[in-house]
PDB file of C-alpha atoms in Angstrom:
ATOM      1  CA  UNK A   1     -70.861 194.692-153.643  1.00  0.00           C
ATOM      2  CA  UNK A   2     -70.328 198.307-153.911  1.00  0.00           C
ATOM      3  CA  UNK A   3     -73.302 200.086-152.637  1.00  0.00           C
ATOM      4  CA  UNK A   4     -72.499 203.748-153.094  1.00  0.00           C
ATOM      5  CA  UNK A   5     -69.851 206.225-153.824  1.00  0.00           C
ATOM      6  CA  UNK A   6     -69.030 209.892-152.796  1.00  0.00           C
ATOM      7  CA  UNK A   7     -66.524 212.483-153.893  1.00  0.00           C
ATOM      8  CA  UNK A   8     -64.531 214.651-151.488  1.00  0.00           C
ATOM      9  CA  UNK A   9     -63.074 217.235-153.832  1.00  0.00           C
ATOM     10  CA  UNK A  10     -61.596 219.416-151.041  1.00  0.00           C
ATOM     11  CA  UNK A  11     -59.325 216.325-150.310  1.00  0.00           C
ATOM     12  CA  UNK A  12     -59.041 215.025-154.017  1.00  0.00           C
ATOM     13  CA  UNK A  13     -60.543 211.474-153.172  1.00  0.00           C
ATOM     14  CA  UNK A  14     -63.404 209.217-153.751  1.00  0.00           C
ATOM     15  CA  UNK A  15     -65.030 207.038-151.075  1.00  0.00           C
ATOM     16  CA  UNK A  16     -67.043 203.841-151.851  1.00  0.00           C
ATOM     17  CA  UNK A  17     -69.136 201.835-149.435  1.00  0.00           C
ATOM     18  CA  UNK A  18     -69.148 198.067-149.722  1.00  0.00           C
ATOM     19  CA  UNK A  19     -72.185 196.011-148.306  1.00  0.00           C
ATOM     20  CA  UNK A  20     -69.452 193.804-146.513  1.00  0.00           C
ATOM     21  CA  UNK A  21     -68.777 196.700-144.030  1.00  0.00           C
ATOM     22  CA  UNK A  22     -65.525 198.418-145.555  1.00  0.00           C
ATOM     23  CA  UNK A  23     -65.457 201.945-146.690  1.00  0.00           C
ATOM     24  CA  UNK A  24     -62.427 202.447-149.412  1.00  0.00           C
ATOM     25  CA  UNK A  25     -60.856 205.870-149.809  1.00  0.00           C
ATOM     26  CA  UNK A  26     -59.199 206.376-153.141  1.00  0.00           C
ATOM     27  CA  UNK A  27     -57.240 209.148-154.884  1.00  0.00           C
ATOM     28  CA  UNK A  28     -58.989 210.687-157.798  1.00  0.00           C
ATOM     29  CA  UNK A  29     -56.579 208.597-159.994  1.00  0.00           C
ATOM     30  CA  UNK A  30     -58.016 205.401-158.381  1.00  0.00           C
ATOM     31  CA  UNK A  31     -55.191 204.495-155.991  1.00  0.00           C
ATOM     32  CA  UNK A  32     -56.495 203.081-152.751  1.00  0.00           C
ATOM     33  CA  UNK A  33     -55.313 205.344-149.837  1.00  0.00           C
ATOM     34  CA  UNK A  34     -57.003 203.514-146.848  1.00  0.00           C
ATOM     35  CA  UNK A  35     -60.044 201.638-145.891  1.00  0.00           C
ATOM     36  CA  UNK A  36     -62.352 201.901-142.825  1.00  0.00           C
ATOM     37  CA  UNK A  37     -63.702 198.720-141.636  1.00  0.00           C
ATOM     38  CA  UNK A  38     -66.963 198.572-139.489  1.00  0.00           C
ATOM     39  CA  UNK A  39     -66.743 195.839-136.778  1.00  0.00           C
ATOM     40  CA  UNK A  40     -70.313 194.537-136.447  1.00  0.00           C
ATOM     41  CA  UNK A  41     -72.003 191.331-136.847  1.00  0.00           C
ATOM     42  CA  UNK A  42     -74.901 192.380-139.003  1.00  0.00           C
ATOM     43  CA  UNK A  43     -73.115 195.285-140.946  1.00  0.00           C
ATOM     44  CA  UNK A  44     -74.423 196.075-144.375  1.00  0.00           C
ATOM     45  CA  UNK A  45     -73.383 199.374-145.827  1.00  0.00           C
ATOM     46  CA  UNK A  46     -75.446 201.324-148.181  1.00  0.00           C
ATOM     47  CA  UNK A  47     -75.355 205.160-148.725  1.00  0.00           C
ATOM     48  CA  UNK A  48     -72.385 207.378-148.211  1.00  0.00           C
ATOM     49  CA  UNK A  49     -71.747 210.998-148.168  1.00  0.00           C
ATOM     50  CA  UNK A  50     -68.915 213.368-147.237  1.00  0.00           C
ATOM     51  CA  UNK A  51     -69.449 216.809-145.385  1.00  0.00           C
ATOM     52  CA  UNK A  52     -67.570 219.952-146.213  1.00  0.00           C
ATOM     53  CA  UNK A  53     -65.311 219.409-143.204  1.00  0.00           C
ATOM     54  CA  UNK A  54     -64.336 215.908-144.412  1.00  0.00           C
ATOM     55  CA  UNK A  55     -66.509 213.785-142.112  1.00  0.00           C
ATOM     56  CA  UNK A  56     -67.934 210.643-143.584  1.00  0.00           C
ATOM     57  CA  UNK A  57     -71.400 209.381-142.926  1.00  0.00           C
ATOM     58  CA  UNK A  58     -72.473 205.870-143.952  1.00  0.00           C
ATOM     59  CA  UNK A  59     -75.869 204.149-143.678  1.00  0.00           C
ATOM     60  CA  UNK A  60     -75.472 200.896-142.098  1.00  0.00           C
ATOM     61  CA  UNK A  61     -78.607 199.244-143.112  1.00  0.00           C
ATOM     62  CA  UNK A  62     -77.837 195.901-141.410  1.00  0.00           C
ATOM     63  CA  UNK A  63     -77.737 197.744-137.943  1.00  0.00           C
ATOM     64  CA  UNK A  64     -80.434 200.254-138.793  1.00  0.00           C
ATOM     65  CA  UNK A  65     -77.948 203.136-138.016  1.00  0.00           C
ATOM     66  CA  UNK A  66     -75.831 205.876-139.380  1.00  0.00           C
ATOM     67  CA  UNK A  67     -72.072 205.765-138.730  1.00  0.00           C
ATOM     68  CA  UNK A  68     -69.960 208.900-138.726  1.00  0.00           C
ATOM     69  CA  UNK A  69     -66.136 208.968-139.081  1.00  0.00           C
ATOM     70  CA  UNK A  70     -63.500 211.763-139.394  1.00  0.00           C
ATOM     71  CA  UNK A  71     -61.776 212.313-142.707  1.00  0.00           C
ATOM     72  CA  UNK A  72     -58.764 209.969-141.641  1.00  0.00           C
ATOM     73  CA  UNK A  73     -61.324 207.162-140.793  1.00  0.00           C
ATOM     74  CA  UNK A  74     -61.589 207.498-136.863  1.00  0.00           C
ATOM     75  CA  UNK A  75     -65.034 206.540-135.633  1.00  0.00           C
ATOM     76  CA  UNK A  76     -66.807 209.649-134.239  1.00  0.00           C
ATOM     77  CA  UNK A  77     -70.324 208.042-133.233  1.00  0.00           C
ATOM     78  CA  UNK A  78     -73.232 206.349-134.608  1.00  0.00           C
ATOM     79  CA  UNK A  79     -77.046 207.048-134.274  1.00  0.00           C
ATOM     80  CA  UNK A  80     -80.326 205.384-134.917  1.00  0.00           C
ATOM     81  CA  UNK A  81     -81.689 201.848-134.092  1.00  0.00           C
ATOM     82  CA  UNK A  82     -84.314 199.587-135.650  1.00  0.00           C
ATOM     83  CA  UNK A  83     -88.006 201.041-135.599  1.00  0.00           C
ATOM     84  CA  UNK A  84     -90.250 203.431-137.179  1.00  0.00           C
ATOM     85  CA  UNK A  85     -90.122 206.212-134.336  1.00  0.00           C
ATOM     86  CA  UNK A  86     -88.602 209.504-135.138  1.00  0.00           C
ATOM     87  CA  UNK A  87     -84.781 209.016-135.296  1.00  0.00           C
ATOM     88  CA  UNK A  88     -84.952 205.255-135.862  1.00  0.00           C
ATOM     89  CA  UNK A  89     -84.658 203.431-139.212  1.00  0.00           C
ATOM     90  CA  UNK A  90     -85.872 200.563-141.076  1.00  0.00           C
ATOM     91  CA  UNK A  91     -82.915 199.653-143.464  1.00  0.00           C
ATOM     92  CA  UNK A  92     -81.434 202.977-144.000  1.00  0.00           C
ATOM     93  CA  UNK A  93     -80.136 203.270-147.629  1.00  0.00           C
ATOM     94  CA  UNK A  94     -79.163 206.856-148.677  1.00  0.00           C
ATOM     95  CA  UNK A  95     -77.780 209.711-146.983  1.00  0.00           C
ATOM     96  CA  UNK A  96     -76.816 213.527-147.940  1.00  0.00           C
ATOM     97  CA  UNK A  97     -75.462 216.346-146.057  1.00  0.00           C
ATOM     98  CA  UNK A  98     -76.144 220.135-146.999  1.00  0.00           C
ATOM     99  CA  UNK A  99     -73.307 222.601-148.064  1.00  0.00           C
ATOM    100  CA  UNK A 100     -73.228 224.274-144.566  1.00  0.00           C
ATOM    101  CA  UNK A 101     -72.283 220.921-142.905  1.00  0.00           C
ATOM    102  CA  UNK A 102     -75.422 221.492-140.497  1.00  0.00           C
ATOM    103  CA  UNK A 103     -78.059 219.216-141.821  1.00  0.00           C
ATOM    104  CA  UNK A 104     -78.061 215.427-142.734  1.00  0.00           C
ATOM    105  CA  UNK A 105     -81.028 213.629-144.798  1.00  0.00           C
ATOM    106  CA  UNK A 106     -81.331 209.960-144.523  1.00  0.00           C
ATOM    107  CA  UNK A 107     -83.793 207.719-146.124  1.00  0.00           C
ATOM    108  CA  UNK A 108     -85.265 204.206-145.348  1.00  0.00           C
ATOM    109  CA  UNK A 109     -88.315 202.221-145.931  1.00  0.00           C
ATOM    110  CA  UNK A 110     -90.405 204.551-143.876  1.00  0.00           C
ATOM    111  CA  UNK A 111     -89.450 207.789-145.638  1.00  0.00           C
ATOM    112  CA  UNK A 112     -86.951 210.698-145.139  1.00  0.00           C
ATOM    113  CA  UNK A 113     -85.717 212.238-141.781  1.00  0.00           C
ATOM    114  CA  UNK A 114     -83.452 215.197-141.213  1.00  0.00           C
ATOM    115  CA  UNK A 115     -80.632 215.256-138.520  1.00  0.00           C
ATOM    116  CA  UNK A 116     -78.127 217.573-137.255  1.00  0.00           C
ATOM    117  CA  UNK A 117     -74.648 216.295-138.161  1.00  0.00           C
ATOM    118  CA  UNK A 118     -74.309 215.110-134.612  1.00  0.00           C
ATOM    119  CA  UNK A 119     -77.218 212.802-135.031  1.00  0.00           C
ATOM    120  CA  UNK A 120     -80.105 214.736-133.398  1.00  0.00           C
ATOM    121  CA  UNK A 121     -83.516 214.206-134.870  1.00  0.00           C
ATOM    122  CA  UNK A 122     -84.991 217.572-136.489  1.00  0.00           C
ATOM    123  CA  UNK A 123     -88.013 216.324-138.361  1.00  0.00           C
ATOM    124  CA  UNK A 124     -89.555 214.125-141.092  1.00  0.00           C
ATOM    125  CA  UNK A 125     -90.136 215.124-144.604  1.00  0.00           C
ATOM    126  CA  UNK A 126     -93.008 213.600-146.266  1.00  0.00           C
ATOM    127  CA  UNK A 127     -94.419 210.136-145.324  1.00  0.00           C
ATOM    128  CA  UNK A 128     -94.259 206.571-146.341  1.00  0.00           C
ATOM    129  CA  UNK A 129     -97.615 206.024-148.364  1.00  0.00           C
ATOM    130  CA  UNK A 130     -99.050 203.672-150.894  1.00  0.00           C
ATOM    131  CA  UNK A 131    -100.189 206.614-152.945  1.00  0.00           C
ATOM    132  CA  UNK A 132     -98.579 208.943-155.023  1.00  0.00           C
ATOM    133  CA  UNK A 133     -99.878 212.223-153.671  1.00  0.00           C
ATOM    134  CA  UNK A 134     -97.111 215.059-152.872  1.00  0.00           C
ATOM    135  CA  UNK A 135     -95.204 214.063-149.839  1.00  0.00           C
ATOM    136  CA  UNK A 136     -95.772 210.416-150.110  1.00  0.00           C
ATOM    137  CA  UNK A 137     -92.895 207.921-150.790  1.00  0.00           C
ATOM    138  CA  UNK A 138     -92.601 204.476-151.688  1.00  0.00           C
ATOM    139  CA  UNK A 139     -88.968 203.458-151.065  1.00  0.00           C
ATOM    140  CA  UNK A 140     -87.112 206.939-151.334  1.00  0.00           C
ATOM    141  CA  UNK A 141     -83.702 205.903-152.760  1.00  0.00           C
ATOM    142  CA  UNK A 142     -81.674 209.069-153.731  1.00  0.00           C
ATOM    143  CA  UNK A 143     -81.318 212.431-151.839  1.00  0.00           C
ATOM    144  CA  UNK A 144     -79.559 215.631-152.655  1.00  0.00           C
ATOM    145  CA  UNK A 145     -79.564 219.017-150.913  1.00  0.00           C
ATOM    146  CA  UNK A 146     -80.154 221.730-153.564  1.00  0.00           C
ATOM    147  CA  UNK A 147     -79.706 225.382-153.760  1.00  0.00           C
ATOM    148  CA  UNK A 148     -82.270 227.625-151.993  1.00  0.00           C
ATOM    149  CA  UNK A 149     -82.649 225.250-149.151  1.00  0.00           C
ATOM    150  CA  UNK A 150     -84.424 222.421-150.850  1.00  0.00           C
ATOM    151  CA  UNK A 151     -84.157 218.705-150.475  1.00  0.00           C
ATOM    152  CA  UNK A 152     -84.611 216.577-153.735  1.00  0.00           C
ATOM    153  CA  UNK A 153     -85.851 213.023-153.043  1.00  0.00           C
ATOM    154  CA  UNK A 154     -85.901 210.174-155.720  1.00  0.00           C
ATOM    155  CA  UNK A 155     -89.162 208.337-155.021  1.00  0.00           C
ATOM    156  CA  UNK A 156     -88.253 205.111-156.657  1.00  0.00           C
ATOM    157  CA  UNK A 157     -91.399 202.914-156.611  1.00  0.00           C
ATOM    158  CA  UNK A 158     -93.544 205.957-157.795  1.00  0.00           C
ATOM    159  CA  UNK A 159     -90.821 206.822-160.338  1.00  0.00           C
ATOM    160  CA  UNK A 160     -90.602 210.608-159.705  1.00  0.00           C
ATOM    161  CA  UNK A 161     -88.552 213.241-157.959  1.00  0.00           C
ATOM    162  CA  UNK A 162     -89.981 215.225-155.201  1.00  0.00           C
ATOM    163  CA  UNK A 163     -88.668 218.713-154.094  1.00  0.00           C
ATOM    164  CA  UNK A 164     -89.061 219.981-150.616  1.00  0.00           C
ATOM    165  CA  UNK A 165     -88.543 223.414-149.488  1.00  0.00           C
ATOM    166  CA  UNK A 166     -87.032 223.385-146.091  1.00  0.00           C
ATOM    167  CA  UNK A 167     -87.517 226.147-143.615  1.00  0.00           C
ATOM    168  CA  UNK A 168     -84.946 228.803-143.528  1.00  0.00           C
TER     169      UNK A 168
END
């Protein structure tokens, strides 16, 4: 199953993550250029994004982590482990990187967390909650950094978008 796609316009290519643990890299015309295979027993890939410098970030939901690769597919590092503490994940599913290549946002069943691109925890945005008050999420599934230092979160179960102003 294809889990997610990302476009790298600086390098004229499209990337797709497959739940089976393979990231495919394609030309904009659809020709496969190469694949990145993750070696892990429990790998289950979900969200994917590409930073302005070409690094690739992939949510490995099965291993409760985020994996980072260079533009040519070499492993840089991974971060996260199963849990609900800051910097831990419970099935991460979506990831985004800001335009300055300095901040990552990743979502899981517990909410949304911000990290540096090297994987250092910065803060949480909102919280998991059974209600629909501002800042509460039930299964956040989509993330995008917007202009003016804002993060837009698709709150799937509450059927809404929430916009968060991040500090300057």
